[in-house]
Amino acid sequence: MEHHHSEQHSHINKGNYWLGATLVATFLMIVGYFLWHNWPTLMLSTIKWQREINGQLSDLLYDAKENPAAIYSLAGVSFLYGVFHSLGPGHGKMIVTTYLATNPAKVKASLIMTVISAFLQALVAIVLVTVLLVFFNSSMREINSAADRFITLSFVAMLLLGVIVAYRALKQSWQLYKQKTHKHDHSHSHSHSHSSDCSCGHKHFADADSINQATNMREYIAIIASIGIRPCTGAILALLFANMVGMYWLGVVSALLMAVGTALTTSTIATMTLSGKKLVTKYLAYSDHQHSFTPLVFKLFGGLLLIALGLLLINSQSYGMSPVL
C-alpha cells in the first residue's frame, strides 16, 4: 500500500514537472517573440533617449563652469543615467541574467560580481580617455575608434565565457553520469553502505549537489572581464565634454556616479533573476535524478546562448561606438 502511494506521488510530481516545463518554455517563447518583433523599436527608442541624456550632460558640464550649483544637477543626472541605462537592452545584462539564470550562483557572489563589473566599466573608460588625451593628444574620432576595439573585445570575451560554461556543463554531466553508473554497479556488488568517510577502499565520486553547486572562480572572472572591459560610453562622452570645458575631474566624478547607478540596477536584476530561478528549479525537480541533471541542462543552455549572443554582437558591430550595447 505504501509502495503504491509512493509510486502515485512520483507520477504526480512527474506530471507537475512536465506541466511546469511546458509553461516555462511557453513563457520564454512569448518573451523571445516579443523581443524579436519589437527589438528595432526598443533600440531606436533607447538611442533617442540616451542622446537626449547625453545632451543634458553636456549642457550641465558647460553650466558647471560658470555656475557651481549645476554640479549637483550633473551628479543627479549622471546617477540616473547609470540607473536607466542599465534598464535598456545591453550585453552586460544579457551576460548577467543568462549566466545567473542557468548556472549555480549565490546572491552575495552575484552582487559582488555585478558591482565590480559596473565600476570596472567606468574605470576602463576613465583610463582609456585619460591615456589617449594626456599621452597621445588623441581626437574624439580616435578615442571613438579605440572604444570600438574594446567593445569588440568584450563581445569576444562574452563568446569565450559561453564556451567555458558549455564545456563545464558537459564535463559535469559526464561526471554525474559516471557517478550514477558507479553507484549502480556498487549496489549489485556490495551489501554495505558507503559514506564520505567510508574505509572500504573504493574511490567515491562527489555527490550530485557538490557537482551542481560547484562554482568556478574563473567563470566569475570571465564574467567581470566580458562586462567590465567594455568602457561605459556615457562615461566616455562625459569625460570628453568635461575635457572640452576644462573640468576633467568633473567628468571623472560623473563617470563614477554612472557606475553607482548601473551597479544598483544590475544588482537588483541579478537578485530578481536568482529568486526566479530558485522557484523554477525547485518546481521542475521532481526526483533526485531530475534534480541532479536539471541545473546542468540549464547551464549548457546558458553557455550556448552566450555563444550565440557573442557571435551575433561581433558580426553586427559595424556602426561605431554605440550608447546602447
mmCIF file of C-alpha atoms in Angstrom:
data_model
loop_
_atom_site.group_PDB
_atom_site.id
_atom_site.type_symbol
_atom_site.label_atom_id
_atom_site.label_comp_id
_atom_site.label_asym_id
_atom_site.label_seq_id
_atom_site.Cartn_x
_atom_site.Cartn_y
_atom_site.Cartn_z
ATOM 1 C CA MET A 1 0.000 0.000 0.000
ATOM 2 C CA GLU A 2 2.813 2.357 0.952
ATOM 3 C CA HIS A 3 4.728 1.499 -2.232
ATOM 4 C CA HIS A 4 1.623 2.201 -4.341
ATOM 5 C CA HIS A 5 1.165 5.573 -2.640
ATOM 6 C CA SER A 6 4.824 6.464 -3.251
ATOM 7 C CA GLU A 7 4.560 5.484 -6.907
ATOM 8 C CA GLN A 8 1.385 7.536 -7.323
ATOM 9 C CA HIS A 9 3.089 10.522 -5.689
ATOM 10 C CA SER A 10 6.038 10.127 -8.088
ATOM 11 C CA HIS A 11 3.681 10.157 -11.100
ATOM 12 C CA ILE A 12 2.018 13.339 -9.786
ATOM 13 C CA ASN A 13 5.387 15.043 -9.324
ATOM 14 C CA LYS A 14 6.445 13.957 -12.790
ATOM 15 C CA GLY A 15 3.254 15.379 -14.234
ATOM 16 C CA ASN A 16 3.847 18.653 -12.386
ATOM 17 C CA TYR A 17 7.377 18.761 -13.771
ATOM 18 C CA TRP A 18 6.293 18.484 -17.394
ATOM 19 C CA LEU A 19 3.490 20.975 -16.828
ATOM 20 C CA GLY A 20 5.933 23.418 -15.297
ATOM 21 C CA ALA A 21 8.490 22.821 -18.044
ATOM 22 C CA THR A 22 5.827 23.449 -20.698
ATOM 23 C CA LEU A 23 4.735 26.682 -19.014
ATOM 24 C CA VAL A 24 8.312 27.925 -18.696
ATOM 25 C CA ALA A 25 9.085 27.065 -22.322
ATOM 26 C CA THR A 26 5.887 28.799 -23.490
ATOM 27 C CA PHE A 27 6.718 31.896 -21.449
ATOM 28 C CA LEU A 28 10.259 32.056 -22.877
ATOM 29 C CA MET A 29 8.921 31.662 -26.425
ATOM 30 C CA ILE A 30 6.438 34.507 -25.912
ATOM 31 C CA VAL A 31 9.120 36.777 -24.433
ATOM 32 C CA GLY A 32 11.531 35.826 -27.240
ATOM 33 C CA TYR A 33 8.934 36.579 -29.914
ATOM 34 C CA PHE A 34 8.107 39.923 -28.298
ATOM 35 C CA LEU A 35 11.777 40.933 -28.150
ATOM 36 C CA TRP A 36 12.421 39.762 -31.713
ATOM 37 C CA HIS A 37 9.381 41.610 -33.059
ATOM 38 C CA ASN A 38 9.954 44.835 -31.086
ATOM 39 C CA TRP A 39 13.760 44.890 -30.940
ATOM 40 C CA PRO A 40 14.255 47.589 -33.635
ATOM 41 C CA THR A 41 11.725 49.863 -31.889
ATOM 42 C CA LEU A 42 13.357 49.276 -28.494
ATOM 43 C CA MET A 43 16.794 50.034 -29.909
ATOM 44 C CA LEU A 44 15.700 53.237 -31.640
ATOM 45 C CA SER A 45 13.806 54.441 -28.573
ATOM 46 C CA THR A 46 16.779 53.746 -26.324
ATOM 47 C CA ILE A 47 19.216 55.504 -28.682
ATOM 48 C CA LYS A 48 16.940 58.540 -28.870
ATOM 49 C CA TRP A 49 16.540 58.684 -25.088
ATOM 50 C CA GLN A 50 20.269 58.350 -24.445
ATOM 51 C CA ARG A 51 21.095 61.043 -26.976
ATOM 52 C CA GLU A 52 18.796 63.373 -25.056
ATOM 53 C CA ILE A 53 20.507 62.466 -21.792
ATOM 54 C CA ASN A 54 23.929 62.995 -23.373
ATOM 55 C CA GLY A 55 22.775 66.444 -24.484
ATOM 56 C CA GLN A 56 21.696 67.248 -20.923
ATOM 57 C CA LEU A 57 25.040 66.059 -19.571
ATOM 58 C CA SER A 58 26.971 68.279 -21.967
ATOM 59 C CA ASP A 59 24.771 71.293 -21.136
ATOM 60 C CA LEU A 60 25.231 70.715 -17.387
ATOM 61 C CA LEU A 61 29.010 70.428 -17.792
ATOM 62 C CA TYR A 62 29.098 73.735 -19.629
ATOM 63 C CA ASP A 63 26.844 75.305 -16.967
ATOM 64 C CA ALA A 64 29.034 73.948 -14.159
ATOM 65 C CA LYS A 65 31.945 76.025 -15.427
ATOM 66 C CA GLU A 66 30.012 79.237 -14.743
ATOM 67 C CA ASN A 67 27.609 78.057 -12.038
ATOM 68 C CA PRO A 68 28.941 75.630 -9.377
ATOM 69 C CA ALA A 69 25.370 74.817 -8.316
ATOM 70 C CA ALA A 70 24.935 72.948 -11.617
ATOM 71 C CA ILE A 71 27.381 70.343 -10.303
ATOM 72 C CA TYR A 72 24.633 68.898 -8.088
ATOM 73 C CA SER A 73 22.278 68.600 -11.044
ATOM 74 C CA LEU A 74 25.054 66.953 -13.040
ATOM 75 C CA ALA A 75 25.611 64.441 -10.233
ATOM 76 C CA GLY A 76 21.915 63.550 -10.161
ATOM 77 C CA VAL A 77 21.631 63.173 -13.939
ATOM 78 C CA SER A 78 24.803 61.033 -14.025
ATOM 79 C CA PHE A 79 23.414 58.691 -11.378
ATOM 80 C CA LEU A 80 20.041 58.426 -13.163
ATOM 81 C CA TYR A 81 21.851 57.808 -16.445
ATOM 82 C CA GLY A 82 23.522 54.782 -14.870
ATOM 83 C CA VAL A 83 20.208 53.548 -13.442
ATOM 84 C CA PHE A 84 18.098 53.874 -16.584
ATOM 85 C CA HIS A 85 20.894 52.894 -18.957
ATOM 86 C CA SER A 86 21.007 49.555 -17.136
ATOM 87 C CA LEU A 87 17.292 49.013 -17.748
ATOM 88 C CA GLY A 88 17.692 49.164 -21.513
ATOM 89 C CA PRO A 89 18.976 46.404 -23.808
ATOM 90 C CA GLY A 90 22.681 45.744 -23.359
ATOM 91 C CA HIS A 91 25.280 42.981 -23.492
ATOM 92 C CA GLY A 92 26.149 43.317 -19.790
ATOM 93 C CA LYS A 93 22.615 42.480 -18.684
ATOM 94 C CA MET A 94 22.478 39.653 -21.230
ATOM 95 C CA ILE A 95 25.554 38.105 -19.635
ATOM 96 C CA VAL A 96 24.397 38.586 -16.041
ATOM 97 C CA THR A 97 20.829 37.354 -16.491
ATOM 98 C CA THR A 98 21.754 34.458 -18.799
ATOM 99 C CA TYR A 99 24.551 33.218 -16.552
ATOM 100 C CA LEU A 100 22.699 33.579 -13.257
ATOM 101 C CA ALA A 101 19.520 32.034 -14.647
ATOM 102 C CA THR A 102 21.310 28.941 -15.919
ATOM 103 C CA ASN A 103 24.207 28.408 -13.503
ATOM 104 C CA PRO A 104 24.662 27.777 -9.787
ATOM 105 C CA ALA A 105 25.409 31.073 -8.062
ATOM 106 C CA LYS A 106 24.933 32.666 -4.668
ATOM 107 C CA VAL A 107 23.389 36.052 -4.008
ATOM 108 C CA LYS A 108 26.440 37.538 -2.289
ATOM 109 C CA ALA A 109 28.849 36.440 -5.010
ATOM 110 C CA SER A 110 26.455 37.666 -7.715
ATOM 111 C CA LEU A 111 26.098 41.105 -6.138
ATOM 112 C CA ILE A 112 29.861 41.467 -5.762
ATOM 113 C CA MET A 113 30.292 40.408 -9.390
ATOM 114 C CA THR A 114 27.785 42.936 -10.759
ATOM 115 C CA VAL A 115 29.162 45.810 -8.653
ATOM 116 C CA ILE A 116 32.762 45.140 -9.691
ATOM 117 C CA SER A 117 31.701 44.874 -13.352
ATOM 118 C CA ALA A 118 29.890 48.226 -13.222
ATOM 119 C CA PHE A 119 32.832 50.073 -11.665
ATOM 120 C CA LEU A 120 35.308 48.355 -13.983
ATOM 121 C CA GLN A 121 33.375 49.741 -16.970
ATOM 122 C CA ALA A 122 33.758 53.250 -15.559
ATOM 123 C CA LEU A 123 37.444 52.752 -14.718
ATOM 124 C CA VAL A 124 38.198 51.388 -18.184
ATOM 125 C CA ALA A 125 36.517 54.454 -19.708
ATOM 126 C CA ILE A 126 38.471 56.813 -17.412
ATOM 127 C CA VAL A 127 41.829 55.134 -18.053
ATOM 128 C CA LEU A 128 41.207 54.871 -21.816
ATOM 129 C CA VAL A 129 40.228 58.512 -22.290
ATOM 130 C CA THR A 130 42.901 59.811 -19.887
ATOM 131 C CA VAL A 131 45.731 57.912 -21.575
ATOM 132 C CA LEU A 132 44.614 58.898 -25.085
ATOM 133 C CA LEU A 133 44.167 62.558 -24.156
ATOM 134 C CA VAL A 134 47.230 63.064 -21.961
ATOM 135 C CA PHE A 135 49.835 60.904 -23.672
ATOM 136 C CA PHE A 136 48.639 60.822 -27.283
ATOM 137 C CA ASN A 137 46.581 64.011 -27.563
ATOM 138 C CA SER A 138 44.025 61.970 -29.477
ATOM 139 C CA SER A 139 40.986 63.386 -31.248
ATOM 140 C CA MET A 140 37.397 62.384 -30.482
ATOM 141 C CA ARG A 141 37.384 60.216 -33.612
ATOM 142 C CA GLU A 142 40.489 58.320 -32.426
ATOM 143 C CA ILE A 143 39.024 57.819 -28.946
ATOM 144 C CA ASN A 144 35.815 56.542 -30.551
ATOM 145 C CA SER A 145 37.835 54.067 -32.634
ATOM 146 C CA ALA A 146 39.739 52.839 -29.559
ATOM 147 C CA ALA A 147 36.471 52.394 -27.640
ATOM 148 C CA ASP A 148 35.097 50.329 -30.537
ATOM 149 C CA ARG A 149 38.042 47.954 -30.245
ATOM 150 C CA PHE A 150 37.404 47.500 -26.528
ATOM 151 C CA ILE A 151 33.711 46.870 -27.198
ATOM 152 C CA THR A 152 34.553 44.202 -29.780
ATOM 153 C CA LEU A 153 36.975 42.645 -27.290
ATOM 154 C CA SER A 154 34.182 42.469 -24.700
ATOM 155 C CA PHE A 155 31.976 40.595 -27.204
ATOM 156 C CA VAL A 156 34.815 38.125 -27.816
ATOM 157 C CA ALA A 157 35.133 37.664 -24.037
ATOM 158 C CA MET A 158 31.380 37.012 -23.909
ATOM 159 C CA LEU A 159 31.795 34.315 -26.563
ATOM 160 C CA LEU A 160 34.665 32.692 -24.647
ATOM 161 C CA LEU A 161 32.611 32.770 -21.454
ATOM 162 C CA GLY A 162 29.873 30.840 -23.253
ATOM 163 C CA VAL A 163 32.411 28.252 -24.388
ATOM 164 C CA ILE A 164 33.702 27.841 -20.812
ATOM 165 C CA VAL A 165 30.201 27.483 -19.365
ATOM 166 C CA ALA A 166 29.068 24.974 -22.009
ATOM 167 C CA TYR A 167 32.253 22.927 -21.624
ATOM 168 C CA ARG A 168 31.906 22.767 -17.848
ATOM 169 C CA ALA A 169 28.243 21.753 -18.145
ATOM 170 C CA LEU A 170 29.141 18.850 -20.445
ATOM 171 C CA LYS A 171 32.054 17.857 -18.198
ATOM 172 C CA GLN A 172 29.914 17.904 -15.045
ATOM 173 C CA SER A 173 27.157 15.952 -16.790
ATOM 174 C CA TRP A 174 29.678 13.255 -17.706
ATOM 175 C CA GLN A 175 30.975 13.164 -14.124
ATOM 176 C CA LEU A 176 27.433 12.840 -12.814
ATOM 177 C CA TYR A 177 26.677 10.056 -15.284
ATOM 178 C CA LYS A 178 29.795 8.157 -14.185
ATOM 179 C CA GLN A 179 28.835 8.684 -10.545
ATOM 180 C CA LYS A 180 25.372 7.208 -11.064
ATOM 181 C CA THR A 181 26.822 4.294 -13.026
ATOM 182 C CA HIS A 182 29.363 3.757 -10.248
ATOM 183 C CA LYS A 183 26.660 3.707 -7.587
ATOM 184 C CA HIS A 184 24.522 1.350 -9.675
ATOM 185 C CA ASP A 185 27.408 -1.113 -10.072
ATOM 186 C CA HIS A 186 28.208 -0.990 -6.350
ATOM 187 C CA SER A 187 24.598 -1.625 -5.416
ATOM 188 C CA HIS A 188 24.895 -5.040 -7.091
ATOM 189 C CA SER A 189 28.356 -5.934 -5.768
ATOM 190 C CA HIS A 190 28.241 -4.558 -2.193
ATOM 191 C CA SER A 191 25.853 -5.085 0.650
ATOM 192 C CA HIS A 192 27.293 -2.447 2.981
ATOM 193 C CA SER A 193 26.544 1.265 2.789
ATOM 194 C CA HIS A 194 29.087 3.884 1.767
ATOM 195 C CA SER A 195 29.661 7.255 3.312
ATOM 196 C CA SER A 196 32.073 10.108 2.766
ATOM 197 C CA ASP A 197 34.475 8.656 5.333
ATOM 198 C CA CYS A 198 33.952 5.041 4.298
ATOM 199 C CA SER A 199 37.121 2.935 4.560
ATOM 200 C CA CYS A 200 36.066 0.199 2.178
ATOM 201 C CA GLY A 201 38.952 1.012 -0.139
ATOM 202 C CA HIS A 202 36.841 2.179 -3.059
ATOM 203 C CA LYS A 203 37.093 5.609 -4.661
ATOM 204 C CA HIS A 204 33.828 7.509 -4.389
ATOM 205 C CA PHE A 205 32.634 10.348 -6.611
ATOM 206 C CA ALA A 206 31.393 13.664 -5.276
ATOM 207 C CA ASP A 207 27.666 13.803 -4.622
ATOM 208 C CA ALA A 208 25.321 15.437 -7.127
ATOM 209 C CA ASP A 209 24.850 18.629 -5.103
ATOM 210 C CA SER A 210 28.609 19.139 -4.900
ATOM 211 C CA ILE A 211 28.889 18.821 -8.668
ATOM 212 C CA ASN A 212 25.932 21.088 -9.436
ATOM 213 C CA GLN A 213 26.783 23.755 -6.858
ATOM 214 C CA ALA A 214 30.495 23.944 -7.614
ATOM 215 C CA THR A 215 31.162 27.460 -8.849
ATOM 216 C CA ASN A 216 34.410 28.124 -10.639
ATOM 217 C CA MET A 217 36.120 31.407 -9.834
ATOM 218 C CA ARG A 218 37.366 31.537 -13.419
ATOM 219 C CA GLU A 219 33.773 31.917 -14.597
ATOM 220 C CA TYR A 220 33.235 34.899 -12.294
ATOM 221 C CA ILE A 221 36.447 36.480 -13.539
ATOM 222 C CA ALA A 222 35.381 35.835 -17.133
ATOM 223 C CA ILE A 223 32.005 37.488 -16.463
ATOM 224 C CA ILE A 224 33.600 40.546 -14.869
ATOM 225 C CA ALA A 225 36.072 40.807 -17.749
ATOM 226 C CA SER A 226 33.479 40.363 -20.505
ATOM 227 C CA ILE A 227 31.291 43.085 -18.967
ATOM 228 C CA GLY A 228 33.861 45.412 -17.439
ATOM 229 C CA ILE A 229 36.332 45.538 -20.311
ATOM 230 C CA ARG A 230 33.668 47.306 -22.362
ATOM 231 C CA PRO A 231 34.019 51.005 -21.433
ATOM 232 C CA CYS A 232 30.840 52.839 -20.438
ATOM 233 C CA THR A 233 30.026 55.010 -23.452
ATOM 234 C CA GLY A 234 28.144 57.516 -21.297
ATOM 235 C CA ALA A 235 31.259 57.901 -19.167
ATOM 236 C CA ILE A 236 33.419 58.418 -22.272
ATOM 237 C CA LEU A 237 31.131 61.185 -23.525
ATOM 238 C CA ALA A 238 31.037 62.835 -20.099
ATOM 239 C CA LEU A 239 34.836 62.751 -19.926
ATOM 240 C CA LEU A 240 35.168 64.247 -23.406
ATOM 241 C CA PHE A 241 32.654 67.021 -22.658
ATOM 242 C CA ALA A 242 34.360 67.758 -19.339
ATOM 243 C CA ASN A 243 37.748 67.975 -21.048
ATOM 244 C CA MET A 244 36.364 70.452 -23.577
ATOM 245 C CA VAL A 245 35.260 72.830 -20.808
ATOM 246 C CA GLY A 246 38.464 72.383 -18.796
ATOM 247 C CA MET A 247 36.843 70.472 -15.879
ATOM 248 C CA TYR A 248 38.091 66.960 -16.474
ATOM 249 C CA TRP A 249 37.804 65.987 -12.801
ATOM 250 C CA LEU A 250 34.077 66.575 -13.024
ATOM 251 C CA GLY A 251 33.877 64.090 -15.875
ATOM 252 C CA VAL A 252 35.611 61.510 -13.678
ATOM 253 C CA VAL A 253 33.073 62.107 -10.882
ATOM 254 C CA SER A 254 30.227 61.827 -13.390
ATOM 255 C CA ALA A 255 31.598 58.511 -14.698
ATOM 256 C CA LEU A 256 31.839 57.057 -11.181
ATOM 257 C CA LEU A 257 28.279 58.151 -10.347
ATOM 258 C CA MET A 258 27.079 56.428 -13.512
ATOM 259 C CA ALA A 259 28.782 53.284 -12.220
ATOM 260 C CA VAL A 260 26.916 53.599 -8.908
ATOM 261 C CA GLY A 261 23.588 53.813 -10.734
ATOM 262 C CA THR A 262 24.475 50.914 -13.019
ATOM 263 C CA ALA A 263 25.601 48.752 -10.079
ATOM 264 C CA LEU A 264 22.339 49.437 -8.235
ATOM 265 C CA THR A 265 20.165 48.416 -11.168
ATOM 266 C CA THR A 266 22.175 45.380 -12.269
ATOM 267 C CA SER A 267 22.343 44.119 -8.671
ATOM 268 C CA THR A 268 18.560 44.359 -8.440
ATOM 269 C CA ILE A 269 18.194 42.495 -11.743
ATOM 270 C CA ALA A 270 20.639 39.831 -10.520
ATOM 271 C CA THR A 271 18.695 39.316 -7.280
ATOM 272 C CA MET A 272 15.393 39.026 -9.139
ATOM 273 C CA THR A 273 16.946 36.570 -11.609
ATOM 274 C CA LEU A 274 18.258 34.343 -8.819
ATOM 275 C CA SER A 275 14.926 34.410 -6.981
ATOM 276 C CA GLY A 276 13.006 33.449 -10.114
ATOM 277 C CA LYS A 277 15.497 30.715 -10.982
ATOM 278 C CA LYS A 278 15.233 29.237 -7.488
ATOM 279 C CA LEU A 279 11.466 28.944 -7.756
ATOM 280 C CA VAL A 280 11.541 27.460 -11.250
ATOM 281 C CA THR A 281 14.297 24.955 -10.470
ATOM 282 C CA LYS A 282 12.565 23.822 -7.276
ATOM 283 C CA TYR A 283 9.306 23.288 -9.154
ATOM 284 C CA LEU A 284 10.890 21.435 -12.057
ATOM 285 C CA ALA A 285 12.956 18.995 -9.974
ATOM 286 C CA TYR A 286 10.505 16.118 -9.464
ATOM 287 C CA SER A 287 13.042 13.459 -8.480
ATOM 288 C CA ASP A 288 16.644 13.009 -7.347
ATOM 289 C CA HIS A 289 17.657 12.086 -10.877
ATOM 290 C CA GLN A 290 15.949 15.115 -12.368
ATOM 291 C CA HIS A 291 17.252 17.357 -9.580
ATOM 292 C CA SER A 292 20.776 16.275 -10.469
ATOM 293 C CA PHE A 293 20.619 16.941 -14.193
ATOM 294 C CA THR A 294 18.189 19.885 -14.421
ATOM 295 C CA PRO A 295 20.768 22.556 -13.362
ATOM 296 C CA LEU A 296 23.302 21.134 -15.820
ATOM 297 C CA VAL A 297 20.801 21.300 -18.675
ATOM 298 C CA PHE A 298 20.124 24.938 -17.797
ATOM 299 C CA LYS A 299 23.853 25.575 -17.608
ATOM 300 C CA LEU A 300 24.505 24.085 -21.042
ATOM 301 C CA PHE A 301 21.632 26.128 -22.483
ATOM 302 C CA GLY A 302 23.091 29.289 -20.926
ATOM 303 C CA GLY A 303 26.531 28.614 -22.370
ATOM 304 C CA LEU A 304 25.148 28.030 -25.866
ATOM 305 C CA LEU A 305 23.037 31.184 -25.577
ATOM 306 C CA LEU A 306 26.082 33.279 -24.610
ATOM 307 C CA ILE A 307 27.977 31.849 -27.584
ATOM 308 C CA ALA A 308 25.110 32.737 -29.931
ATOM 309 C CA LEU A 309 24.783 36.258 -28.498
ATOM 310 C CA GLY A 310 28.533 36.804 -28.683
ATOM 311 C CA LEU A 311 28.632 35.816 -32.356
ATOM 312 C CA LEU A 312 25.589 37.984 -33.096
ATOM 313 C CA LEU A 313 27.101 41.075 -31.443
ATOM 314 C CA ILE A 314 30.522 40.576 -33.045
ATOM 315 C CA ASN A 315 29.000 40.271 -36.530
ATOM 316 C CA SER A 316 26.568 43.175 -36.076
ATOM 317 C CA GLN A 317 29.014 45.750 -34.723
ATOM 318 C CA SER A 318 29.728 47.834 -37.786
ATOM 319 C CA TYR A 319 28.231 51.167 -36.802
ATOM 320 C CA GLY A 320 30.777 52.721 -34.454
ATOM 321 C CA MET A 321 30.560 53.300 -30.740
ATOM 322 C CA SER A 322 27.006 52.679 -29.579
ATOM 323 C CA PRO A 323 25.464 54.102 -26.419
ATOM 324 C CA VAL A 324 23.175 51.094 -26.208
ATOM 325 C CA LEU A 325 25.124 47.845 -26.334
#
